[in-house]
XYZ file of C-alpha atoms in Angstrom:
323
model
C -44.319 12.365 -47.297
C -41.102 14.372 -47.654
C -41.962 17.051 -45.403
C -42.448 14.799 -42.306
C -38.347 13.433 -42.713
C -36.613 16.611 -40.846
C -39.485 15.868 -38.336
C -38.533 12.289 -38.001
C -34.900 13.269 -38.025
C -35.290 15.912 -34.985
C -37.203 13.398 -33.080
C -34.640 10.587 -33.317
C -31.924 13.199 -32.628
C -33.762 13.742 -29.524
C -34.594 10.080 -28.657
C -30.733 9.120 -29.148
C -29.635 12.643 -27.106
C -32.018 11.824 -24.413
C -30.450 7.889 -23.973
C -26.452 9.435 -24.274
C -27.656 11.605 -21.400
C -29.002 9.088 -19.029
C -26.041 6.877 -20.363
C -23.246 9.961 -19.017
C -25.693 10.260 -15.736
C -23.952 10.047 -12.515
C -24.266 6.661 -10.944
C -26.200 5.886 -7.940
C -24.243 5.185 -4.896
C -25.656 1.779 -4.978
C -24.398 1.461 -8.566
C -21.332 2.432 -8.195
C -20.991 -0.439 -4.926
C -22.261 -2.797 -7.934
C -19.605 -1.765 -10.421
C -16.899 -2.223 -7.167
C -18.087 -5.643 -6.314
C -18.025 -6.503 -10.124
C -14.687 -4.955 -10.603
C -11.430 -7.254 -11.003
C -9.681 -6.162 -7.461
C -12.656 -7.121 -5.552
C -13.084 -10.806 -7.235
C -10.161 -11.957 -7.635
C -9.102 -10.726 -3.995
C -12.014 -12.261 -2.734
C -11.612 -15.524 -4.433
C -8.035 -15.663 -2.868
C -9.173 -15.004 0.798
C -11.798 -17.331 0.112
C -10.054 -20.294 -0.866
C -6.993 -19.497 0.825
C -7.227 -19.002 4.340
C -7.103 -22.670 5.583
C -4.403 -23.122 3.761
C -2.560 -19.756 5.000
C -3.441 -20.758 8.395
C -2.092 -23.872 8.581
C 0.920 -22.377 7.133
C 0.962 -20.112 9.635
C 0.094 -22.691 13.111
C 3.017 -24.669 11.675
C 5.323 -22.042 11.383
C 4.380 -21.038 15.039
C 4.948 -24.475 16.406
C 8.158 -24.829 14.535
C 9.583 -21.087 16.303
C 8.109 -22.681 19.668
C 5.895 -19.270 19.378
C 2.787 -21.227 21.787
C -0.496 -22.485 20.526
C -2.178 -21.755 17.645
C -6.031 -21.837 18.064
C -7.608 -24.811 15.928
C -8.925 -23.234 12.370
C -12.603 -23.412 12.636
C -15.329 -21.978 11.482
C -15.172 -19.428 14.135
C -11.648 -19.013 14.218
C -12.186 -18.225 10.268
C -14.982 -15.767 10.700
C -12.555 -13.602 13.279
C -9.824 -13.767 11.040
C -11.662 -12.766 7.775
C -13.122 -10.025 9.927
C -9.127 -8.848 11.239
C -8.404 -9.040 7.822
C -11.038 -6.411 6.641
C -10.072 -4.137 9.822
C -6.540 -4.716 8.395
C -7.383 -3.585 5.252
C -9.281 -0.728 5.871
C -6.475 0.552 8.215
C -4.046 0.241 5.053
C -7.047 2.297 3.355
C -7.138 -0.679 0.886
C -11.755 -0.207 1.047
C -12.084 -2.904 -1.647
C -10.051 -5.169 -0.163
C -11.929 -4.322 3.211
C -15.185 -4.838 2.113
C -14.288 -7.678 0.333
C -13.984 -9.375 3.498
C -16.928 -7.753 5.154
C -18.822 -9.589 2.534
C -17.094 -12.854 3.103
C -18.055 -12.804 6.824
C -21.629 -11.887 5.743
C -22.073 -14.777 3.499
C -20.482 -17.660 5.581
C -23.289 -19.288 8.212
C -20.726 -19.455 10.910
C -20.255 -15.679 11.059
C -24.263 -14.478 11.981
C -22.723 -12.948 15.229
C -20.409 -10.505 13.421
C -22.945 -8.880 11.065
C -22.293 -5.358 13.075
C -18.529 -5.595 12.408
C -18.639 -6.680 9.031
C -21.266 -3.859 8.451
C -18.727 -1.332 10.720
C -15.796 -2.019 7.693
C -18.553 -1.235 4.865
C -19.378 1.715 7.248
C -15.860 3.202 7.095
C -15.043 2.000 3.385
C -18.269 3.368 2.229
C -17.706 7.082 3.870
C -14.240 6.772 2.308
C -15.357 6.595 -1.132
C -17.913 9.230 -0.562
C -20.829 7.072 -0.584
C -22.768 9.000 2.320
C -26.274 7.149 1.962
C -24.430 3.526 2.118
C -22.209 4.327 5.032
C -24.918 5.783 7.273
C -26.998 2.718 6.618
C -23.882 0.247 7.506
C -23.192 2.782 10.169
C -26.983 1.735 11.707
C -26.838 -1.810 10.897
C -23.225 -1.665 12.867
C -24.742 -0.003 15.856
C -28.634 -1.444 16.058
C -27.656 -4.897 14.238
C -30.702 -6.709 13.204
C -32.533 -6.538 16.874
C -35.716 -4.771 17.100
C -35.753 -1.298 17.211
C -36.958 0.657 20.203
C -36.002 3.985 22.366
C -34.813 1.894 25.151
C -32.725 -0.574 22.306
C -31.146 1.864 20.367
C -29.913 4.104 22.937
C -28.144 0.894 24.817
C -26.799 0.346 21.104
C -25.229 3.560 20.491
C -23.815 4.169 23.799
C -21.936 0.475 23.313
C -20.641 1.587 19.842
C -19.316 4.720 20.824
C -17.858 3.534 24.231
C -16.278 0.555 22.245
C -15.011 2.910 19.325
C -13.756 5.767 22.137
C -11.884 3.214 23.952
C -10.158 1.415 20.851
C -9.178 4.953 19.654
C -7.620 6.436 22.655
C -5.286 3.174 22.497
C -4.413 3.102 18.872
C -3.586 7.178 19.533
C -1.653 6.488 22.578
C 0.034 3.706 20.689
C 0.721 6.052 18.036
C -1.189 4.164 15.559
C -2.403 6.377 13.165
C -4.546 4.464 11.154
C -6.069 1.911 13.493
C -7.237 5.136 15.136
C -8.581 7.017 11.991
C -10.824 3.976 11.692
C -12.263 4.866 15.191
C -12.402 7.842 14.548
C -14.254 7.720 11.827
C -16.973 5.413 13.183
C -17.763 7.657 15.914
C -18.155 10.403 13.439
C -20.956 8.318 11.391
C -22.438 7.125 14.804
C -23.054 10.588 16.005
C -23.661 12.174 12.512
C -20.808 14.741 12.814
C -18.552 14.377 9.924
C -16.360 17.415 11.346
C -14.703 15.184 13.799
C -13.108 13.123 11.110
C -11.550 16.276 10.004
C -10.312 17.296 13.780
C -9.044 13.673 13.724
C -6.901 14.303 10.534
C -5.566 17.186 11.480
C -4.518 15.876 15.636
C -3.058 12.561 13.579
C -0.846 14.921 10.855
C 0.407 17.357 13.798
C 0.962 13.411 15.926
C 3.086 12.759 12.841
C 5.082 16.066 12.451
C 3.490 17.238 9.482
C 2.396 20.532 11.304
C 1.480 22.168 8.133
C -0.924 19.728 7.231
C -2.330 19.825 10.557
C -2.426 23.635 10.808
C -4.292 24.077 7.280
C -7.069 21.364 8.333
C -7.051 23.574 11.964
C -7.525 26.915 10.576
C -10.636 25.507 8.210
C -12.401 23.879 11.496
C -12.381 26.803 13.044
C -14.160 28.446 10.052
C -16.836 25.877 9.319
C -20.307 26.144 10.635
C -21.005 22.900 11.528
C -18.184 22.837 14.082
C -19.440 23.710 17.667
C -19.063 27.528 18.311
C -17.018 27.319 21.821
C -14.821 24.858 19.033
C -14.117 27.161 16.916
C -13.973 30.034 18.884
C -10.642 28.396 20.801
C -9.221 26.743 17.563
C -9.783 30.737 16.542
C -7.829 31.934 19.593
C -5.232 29.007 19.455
C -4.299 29.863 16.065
C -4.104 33.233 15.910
C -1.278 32.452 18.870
C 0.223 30.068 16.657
C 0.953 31.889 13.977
C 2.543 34.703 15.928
C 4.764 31.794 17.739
C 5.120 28.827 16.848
C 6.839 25.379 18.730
C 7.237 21.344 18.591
C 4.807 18.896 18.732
C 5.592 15.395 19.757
C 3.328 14.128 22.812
C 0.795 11.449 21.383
C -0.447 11.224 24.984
C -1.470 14.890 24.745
C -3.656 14.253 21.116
C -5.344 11.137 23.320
C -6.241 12.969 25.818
C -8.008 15.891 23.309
C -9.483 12.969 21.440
C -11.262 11.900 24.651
C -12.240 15.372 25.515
C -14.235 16.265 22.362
C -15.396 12.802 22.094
C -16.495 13.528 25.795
C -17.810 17.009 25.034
C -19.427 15.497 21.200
C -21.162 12.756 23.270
C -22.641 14.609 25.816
C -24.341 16.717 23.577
C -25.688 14.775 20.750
C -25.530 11.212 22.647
C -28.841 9.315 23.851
C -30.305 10.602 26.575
C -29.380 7.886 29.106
C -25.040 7.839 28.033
C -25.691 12.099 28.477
C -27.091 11.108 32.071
C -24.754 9.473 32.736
C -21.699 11.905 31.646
C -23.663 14.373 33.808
C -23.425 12.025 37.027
C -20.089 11.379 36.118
C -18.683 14.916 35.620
C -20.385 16.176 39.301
C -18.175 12.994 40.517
C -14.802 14.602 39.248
C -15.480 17.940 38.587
C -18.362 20.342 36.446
C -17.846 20.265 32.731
C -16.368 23.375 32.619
C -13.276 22.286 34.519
C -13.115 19.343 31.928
C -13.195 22.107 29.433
C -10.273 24.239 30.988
C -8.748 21.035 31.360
C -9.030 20.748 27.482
C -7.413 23.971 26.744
C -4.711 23.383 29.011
C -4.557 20.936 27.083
C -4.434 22.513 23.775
C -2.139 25.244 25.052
C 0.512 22.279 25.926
C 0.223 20.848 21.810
C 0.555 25.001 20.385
C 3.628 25.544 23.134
C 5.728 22.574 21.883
C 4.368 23.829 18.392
C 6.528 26.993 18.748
C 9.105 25.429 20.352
C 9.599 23.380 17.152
C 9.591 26.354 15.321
C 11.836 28.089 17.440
C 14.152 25.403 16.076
C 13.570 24.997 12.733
C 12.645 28.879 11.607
C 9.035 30.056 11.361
C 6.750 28.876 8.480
C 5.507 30.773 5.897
C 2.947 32.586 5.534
C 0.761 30.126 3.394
């Protein structure tokens, strides 16, 4: 009977190893979204937004009447779905996710807001690919697109060209406005849309260079132009672009000039991984003004412009170094 305790002893010591590793285990992306929703931010933020709103509002249509600032629109239910919904897309511009998806949720459970199930699902998208939660955020990313119709060829390509017409639009403006992160969040969504997470990285570093940090946006440069899943003619001109950079170097301060790049590589992205009919169409639209390889000179004209002012700056200032 004695000789069988060290048994008994190794084979607990396994039994309690075996539950302290699945206990240590990473969490599932889904788990982790659990632990979020349970977490303190989340519910007491949403319990605040909840109950609060009407009451905000009315604060808020008062205080407009009082400043003789027009018409506030009645609160009701629709008026409350919108603004829970602004309130997310506020949020997430802020990069507060919780706090954004807090309020996609909100919109999801009140039976006013059915019609803005994509939106609500295009914050999670955005939140979700923030926190690194790549399986989550391309399934919000679908549901934001597709919505809960039924899919077919002929559906889903009218879906995705919508989305990224929508999201190309909305992020030209916020760039030409010089709005930084209202266009990240664009940005971003047309990244998930077309499945290539490399433009959220050519996004960062056109927004940081917008900004004046032209370090920041010259390190993010220089490792697009070495990653694979970057388009080669892309980073064979980044390539070329900074190689000329770092020779010379001068300012940077034209936000019209990073809109217009955003909507040539968005151009240039959709054509080639777009549906069929929005790549038709960008085909019958570029023999209207011009082939696609003018576009593209047009693009590095373009991209010349941003490096010239580059140097210019650093004409001014002295040259950076070498790190």
């Amino acid at each position: 009977m004695r000789s069988s305790h060290p048994a008994r002893h190794r084979l607990l010591g396994c039994i309690a190893l075996c539950l302290l590793l699945g206990a240590c285990a990473e969490k599932t992306e889904q788990q982790q979204l659990a632990d979020l929703r349970d977490g303190f931010t989340y519910k007491r933020y949403r319990q605040v937004s909840e109950k609060g709103l009407p009451a905000a509002y009315a604060a808020y249509a008062a205080g407009s009447q009082w400043a003789d600032a027009g018409p506030v629109p009645p609160f009701t239910p629709d008026t409350e779905c919108l603004a829970h919904a602004l309130l997310g897309y506020s949020a997430l511009t802020a990069n507060r996710g919780t706090l954004a998806i807090a309020e996609a949720d909100i919109v999801d459970a009140l039976p006013a807001c059915k019609a803005l199930v994509q939106p609500s699902a295009a914050l999670r998208s955005v939140a979700f690919q923030r926190l690194e939660w790549p399986q989550l955020a391309r399934e919000q990313s679908e549901l934001a697109t597709f919505g809960n119709a039924p899919r077919n060829a002929a559906n889903d390509e009218q879906a995705v060209t919508q989305a990224l017409v929508i999201h190309a639009v909305l992020g030209y403006a916020a760039l030409s406005d010089k709005d930084a992160a209202r266009a990240q969040v664009h940005i971003e969504a047309i990244a998930l849309i077309l499945q290539q997470p490399w433009l959220v990285e050519l996004g960062n570093a056109g927004l940081a260079i917008q900004q004046g940090d032209l370090r920041q946006g010259l390190v993010a440069l220089k490792g697009l132009s070495n990653n694979p899943q970057v388009p080669a003619d892309v980073r064979g001109y980044l390539q070329q672009m900074i190689t000329e950079i770092e020779a010379e170097t001068g300012n940077v301060d034209s936000s019209l000039w990073t809109a217009r790049v955003f909507a040539m590589i968005i151009w240039r992205e959709a054509r080639v991984h777009g549906p069929q009919g929005l790549r038709s169409l960008i085909g019958f639209v570029d023999q209207q003004t011009g082939s696609l390889g003018e576009a593209t000179e047009q693009g590095k004209g373009m991209l010349k412009s941003w490096w010239d002012r580059t140097r210019e700056k650093f004409r001014n200032d002295g040259r950076p170094s070498d790190d």
